[in-house]
Coordinates of C-alpha atoms in Angstrom, one line a residue:
M1093 CA 13.9 -23.5 1.1
H1094 CA 12.0 -26.5 2.4
K1095 CA 11.3 -24.9 5.8
Y1096 CA 9.6 -21.9 4.3
A1097 CA 7.1 -22.5 1.6
N1098 CA 5.3 -19.9 -0.5
C1099 CA 1.6 -20.9 -0.7
I1100 CA 0.3 -17.6 -2.2
A1101 CA -2.5 -18.5 -4.7
H1102 CA -2.9 -15.0 -6.3
N1103 CA -0.7 -11.9 -6.3
S1104 CA -3.3 -10.0 -4.3
S1105 CA -3.4 -12.7 -1.7
E1106 CA -1.1 -14.0 1.0
G1107 CA 0.1 -17.2 2.7
Q1108 CA 3.6 -18.3 3.7
L1109 CA 4.2 -21.6 5.5
L1110 CA 6.9 -22.2 8.2
I1111 CA 7.6 -25.9 8.7
G1112 CA 9.3 -26.8 11.9
N1113 CA 10.3 -30.4 12.8
E1114 CA 7.6 -30.4 15.5
Q1115 CA 5.0 -27.9 14.5
T1116 CA 4.0 -25.8 11.5
A1117 CA 2.7 -22.2 11.1
L1118 CA 1.0 -20.3 8.3
I1119 CA 1.8 -16.6 8.1
D1120 CA -1.5 -15.0 7.0
C1121 CA -4.0 -17.0 5.0
G1122 CA -4.9 -14.7 2.2
M1123 CA -8.0 -14.0 0.2
A1124 CA -11.2 -16.1 0.3
F1125 CA -11.8 -16.1 -3.4
C1126 CA -8.7 -18.2 -3.9
A1127 CA -8.9 -20.2 -0.7
D1128 CA -9.2 -23.6 -2.5
K1129 CA -5.9 -23.1 -4.3
T1130 CA -4.2 -21.8 -1.1
I1131 CA -5.4 -24.8 0.8
K1132 CA -4.1 -27.1 -1.9
N1133 CA -0.7 -25.3 -1.9
I1134 CA -0.5 -25.7 1.9
Q1135 CA -1.5 -29.4 1.7
N1136 CA 1.2 -30.0 -0.9
A1137 CA 3.8 -28.4 1.3
L1138 CA 2.7 -30.1 4.6
G1139 CA 2.1 -33.6 3.2
E1140 CA 0.4 -35.6 6.0
R1141 CA 1.4 -33.1 8.7
P1142 CA -1.2 -30.9 10.5
L1143 CA -1.3 -27.1 10.5
D1144 CA -0.7 -26.0 14.1
Y1145 CA -0.7 -22.2 13.9
I1146 CA -2.0 -19.3 11.8
F1147 CA 0.0 -16.2 12.5
L1148 CA -1.6 -12.9 11.4
T1149 CA 0.6 -10.0 10.4
H1150 CA -2.5 -7.8 10.6
T1151 CA -6.3 -8.0 10.2
H1152 CA -6.9 -6.7 6.7
Y1153 CA -9.2 -8.8 4.4
D1154 CA -6.5 -9.7 1.9
H1155 CA -4.5 -11.3 4.6
I1156 CA -7.2 -13.0 6.7
G1157 CA -10.3 -13.3 4.4
A1158 CA -9.7 -17.0 3.9
L1159 CA -9.6 -17.8 7.6
P1160 CA -13.0 -19.5 7.7
F1161 CA -11.9 -21.9 4.9
I1162 CA -8.5 -22.6 6.5
K1163 CA -10.0 -23.2 9.8
K1164 CA -12.6 -25.6 8.3
E1165 CA -9.7 -27.6 6.8
W1166 CA -7.5 -27.4 9.9
P1167 CA -9.9 -26.7 12.9
C1168 CA -7.2 -27.3 15.5
A1169 CA -4.9 -24.6 14.1
H1170 CA -4.4 -21.8 16.6
V1171 CA -4.9 -18.2 15.4
V1172 CA -2.1 -16.0 16.7
T1173 CA -2.3 -12.2 16.8
S1174 CA -1.6 -9.1 18.9
E1175 CA -3.9 -7.8 21.6
A1176 CA -5.0 -5.0 19.2
G1177 CA -5.6 -7.6 16.4
A1178 CA -7.7 -9.8 18.7
A1179 CA -9.9 -6.8 19.6
V1180 CA -10.4 -6.0 15.9
L1181 CA -11.4 -9.5 15.1
L1182 CA -14.3 -9.4 17.6
K1183 CA -15.8 -6.2 16.3
D1184 CA -18.9 -6.2 14.1
T1185 CA -17.8 -3.5 11.7
P1186 CA -14.4 -5.1 10.7
R1187 CA -16.1 -8.4 10.3
R1188 CA -18.7 -6.8 8.0
V1189 CA -16.0 -5.0 6.0
I1190 CA -14.1 -8.2 5.6
R1191 CA -17.1 -9.9 4.2
E1192 CA -18.0 -7.0 1.9
L1193 CA -14.5 -6.7 0.5
T1194 CA -14.3 -10.5 0.2
I1195 CA -17.4 -10.6 -1.9
N1196 CA -16.2 -7.8 -4.1
A1197 CA -12.8 -9.5 -4.6
A1198 CA -14.6 -12.6 -5.7
R1199 CA -16.6 -10.6 -8.2
V1200 CA -13.5 -9.1 -9.6
H1201 CA -11.3 -12.2 -9.7
G1202 CA -13.7 -15.1 -9.7
G1203 CA -13.0 -18.3 -7.7
T1204 CA -14.9 -19.2 -4.5
Q1205 CA -18.3 -17.5 -4.3
N1206 CA -19.8 -19.3 -1.3
F1207 CA -19.4 -17.1 1.8
T1208 CA -21.9 -18.6 4.1
Y1209 CA -19.4 -18.9 6.9
S1210 CA -20.0 -17.7 10.5
D1211 CA -18.2 -14.5 11.5
D1212 CA -17.5 -16.1 14.8
V1213 CA -14.5 -17.9 13.2
F1214 CA -12.7 -14.5 13.3
K1215 CA -11.2 -14.7 16.7
A1216 CA -7.8 -15.1 18.3
D1217 CA -6.8 -18.3 20.1
I1218 CA -3.4 -16.9 21.3
I1219 CA -2.6 -13.3 22.0
V1220 CA 1.1 -12.4 21.8
K1221 CA 3.2 -9.4 22.8
D1222 CA 6.5 -7.9 21.5
G1223 CA 9.5 -10.1 22.2
E1224 CA 7.6 -13.3 23.0
T1225 CA 8.5 -16.5 21.2
I1226 CA 6.6 -19.5 20.0
P1227 CA 8.7 -22.6 19.2
L1228 CA 8.0 -24.9 16.3
G1229 CA 10.7 -27.4 17.3
E1230 CA 14.1 -26.4 15.9
L1231 CA 12.6 -23.1 14.6
T1232 CA 11.5 -20.2 16.9
V1233 CA 9.0 -17.5 15.9
E1234 CA 9.9 -14.2 17.6
I1235 CA 7.1 -11.7 17.8
M1236 CA 7.7 -8.1 16.8
E1237 CA 5.0 -5.4 17.2
T1238 CA 5.5 -3.1 14.3
P1239 CA 2.6 -0.6 14.1
G1240 CA 2.2 1.9 11.3
H1241 CA 0.4 0.2 8.5
T1242 CA -2.2 -0.8 11.2
R1243 CA -2.1 -0.6 14.9
D1244 CA -2.1 -4.4 15.2
S1245 CA 0.7 -5.1 12.7
L1246 CA 3.2 -7.8 13.6
C1247 CA 6.5 -9.0 12.0
F1248 CA 8.1 -12.3 12.8
F1249 CA 11.8 -13.1 13.1
I1250 CA 13.1 -16.7 12.8
P1251 CA 16.6 -16.6 14.3
E1252 CA 17.6 -20.1 13.2
M1253 CA 17.0 -19.2 9.6
E1254 CA 18.1 -15.5 9.9
L1255 CA 14.7 -14.8 8.3
L1256 CA 12.6 -11.7 8.9
I1257 CA 9.0 -11.9 7.8
L1258 CA 7.7 -8.4 7.1
N1259 CA 4.2 -7.0 7.1
E1260 CA 3.2 -3.9 5.1
T1261 CA 4.3 -1.2 7.6
P1262 CA 7.7 -0.6 5.9
G1263 CA 6.0 -0.5 2.5
V1264 CA 5.1 -2.9 -0.3
L1265 CA 7.8 -3.6 -2.9
M1266 CA 6.3 -4.4 -6.3
P1267 CA 8.0 -6.8 -8.7
D1268 CA 8.9 -3.9 -10.9
G1269 CA 11.0 -2.3 -8.1
F1270 CA 8.4 0.4 -7.2
M1271 CA 7.8 0.7 -3.4
Y1272 CA 4.4 1.8 -2.3
P1273 CA 4.2 3.6 1.2
C1274 CA 1.6 1.8 3.3
Y1275 CA 1.4 3.7 6.6
L1276 CA -2.2 4.2 7.5
T1277 CA -2.2 4.9 11.2
S1278 CA 1.1 6.7 12.0
F1279 CA 4.2 7.9 10.1
D1280 CA 6.2 8.1 13.3
D1281 CA 5.3 4.6 14.4
T1282 CA 6.2 3.5 10.9
M1283 CA 9.7 5.0 11.1
R1284 CA 10.3 3.4 14.5
S1285 CA 9.1 0.0 13.2
I1286 CA 11.4 0.2 10.2
E1287 CA 14.4 0.9 12.5
K1288 CA 13.3 -2.0 14.7
C1289 CA 13.2 -4.4 11.8
R1290 CA 16.4 -3.3 10.2
S1291 CA 18.2 -3.9 13.6
K1292 CA 17.5 -7.6 13.4
P1293 CA 20.4 -9.9 12.3
Y1294 CA 18.6 -11.1 9.2
K1295 CA 20.0 -12.4 6.0
L1296 CA 16.7 -13.2 4.4
L1297 CA 13.6 -11.0 4.0
S1298 CA 10.1 -12.3 3.3
L1299 CA 8.1 -9.5 1.7
P1300 CA 4.3 -9.1 1.8
H1301 CA 2.5 -10.6 -1.2
R1302 CA 5.9 -11.8 -2.6
G1303 CA 7.8 -14.2 -0.4
I1304 CA 11.6 -14.4 -0.1
A1305 CA 13.2 -11.4 -1.6
N1306 CA 16.2 -11.6 -4.0
Q1307 CA 19.5 -10.4 -2.6
E1308 CA 19.4 -7.1 -4.4
D1309 CA 16.0 -6.2 -2.9
T1310 CA 17.1 -7.4 0.5
D1311 CA 20.2 -5.3 0.5
E1312 CA 18.4 -2.1 -0.4
Y1313 CA 15.0 -2.7 1.2
F1314 CA 15.1 -0.7 4.4
K1315 CA 17.1 2.2 2.8
K1316 CA 14.5 2.4 0.2
S1317 CA 11.7 2.1 2.8
L1318 CA 12.9 5.0 4.9
S1319 CA 13.3 7.1 1.8
V1320 CA 9.9 6.3 0.3
N1321 CA 8.0 6.9 3.5
T1322 CA 9.7 10.1 4.3
A1323 CA 9.1 11.3 0.7
C1324 CA 5.4 10.4 1.1
R1325 CA 5.1 12.5 4.3
D1326 CA 6.9 15.4 2.7
F1327 CA 4.6 15.2 -0.4
I1328 CA 1.5 15.3 1.7
F1329 CA 2.8 18.3 3.7
E1330 CA 3.6 20.1 0.4
M1331 CA 0.0 19.5 -0.8
K1332 CA -1.3 20.8 2.5
E1333 CA 0.8 24.0 2.2
N1334 CA -0.7 24.5 -1.3
N1335 CA -4.1 24.4 0.4
Y1336 CA -5.3 21.6 -1.9
S1337 CA -8.7 20.1 -1.2
E1338 CA -9.0 16.5 -0.1
D1339 CA -10.2 15.5 -3.5
K1340 CA -7.2 17.2 -5.2
M1341 CA -4.8 15.6 -2.7
L1342 CA -6.3 12.2 -3.4
D1343 CA -6.0 12.7 -7.1
L1344 CA -2.4 13.8 -6.9
F1345 CA -1.6 10.9 -4.5
Y1346 CA -3.1 8.5 -7.1
Q1347 CA -1.1 10.0 -9.9
K1348 CA 2.1 9.6 -7.9
Y1349 CA 1.6 6.2 -6.4
G1350 CA -1.1 4.4 -8.4
S1351 CA 1.2 2.3 -10.7
E1352 CA -0.3 -0.2 -13.0
T1353 CA 1.5 -3.0 -11.2
L1354 CA 0.1 -1.9 -7.8
L1355 CA -3.4 -1.9 -9.2
T1356 CA -3.1 -5.6 -10.1
Y1357 CA -2.7 -6.2 -6.4
Q1358 CA -5.2 -3.7 -5.0
P1359 CA -8.4 -2.3 -6.6
K1360 CA -8.5 1.4 -7.0
K1361 CA -11.3 1.8 -4.4
A1362 CA -9.1 0.2 -1.8
F1363 CA -6.2 2.3 -2.9
I1364 CA -8.2 5.5 -2.5
A1365 CA -9.4 4.4 1.0
N1366 CA -5.8 3.7 2.1
A1367 CA -4.6 7.0 0.5
R1368 CA -7.2 8.9 2.5
A1369 CA -6.0 7.2 5.7
T1370 CA -2.3 8.0 4.9
I1371 CA -3.1 11.6 4.3
T1372 CA -5.3 12.0 7.3
C1373 CA -2.8 10.4 9.8
T1374 CA 0.1 12.4 8.3
L1375 CA -1.7 15.7 8.8
R1376 CA -3.0 14.7 12.2
N1377 CA 0.5 14.1 13.5

């Protein structure tokens, strides 16, 4: 699909490229440790054309850690995010966490080790709201606010291609068919976001860390997503009813969802941090 190029440089990273006849847009820019390879993949897809936009699905380090390197290569590219995402990017603590996790990922995976960039590169150039559109020529990017994984999560619908680009709010579908629930801020928001996404007249789905889904995964994706997230909520309530300690709940959550395939995408430390957030927000609501 020449209008949509997978530029992912590592399975734990991100980077999908939309190529309109007038402008181009990168959907997330991935991890810093593999930024050089990501940039090369983007250059190969763009040819002599510039990169005009960098759309952020959300502000986690595995999706935006390479931003300083992408902006160095294409300084005129406009970073596009939600109002909530723009606020996160300006805060010292998220910037510090992005840097710390970026350095740790480089230690684990190798690759780029020079992280002397300025944190000031983490800022939005364009703030978008639900339902707004940004044209790329014959292609249109429709903004969809889909909180649940994070408060700033965005999906993007390209009506001319009948393509729905998902973030991690509905869940992450592994290549082995296992779907991992990823709601970190709100189960209820997640369910509303899933219904919002499935209502779009899509034929193609682009999945986080994967790219275009095959037809079988596309047909079953939202049915599986609703089931997996509901089962996760019920599992957490069941553990609470059994009066398990937080440590016990985290251990059982890891046993249930910490597949070997998933852990090739996400280190155990990050998994546990996310699991704690999922448990906490479920019980809070």
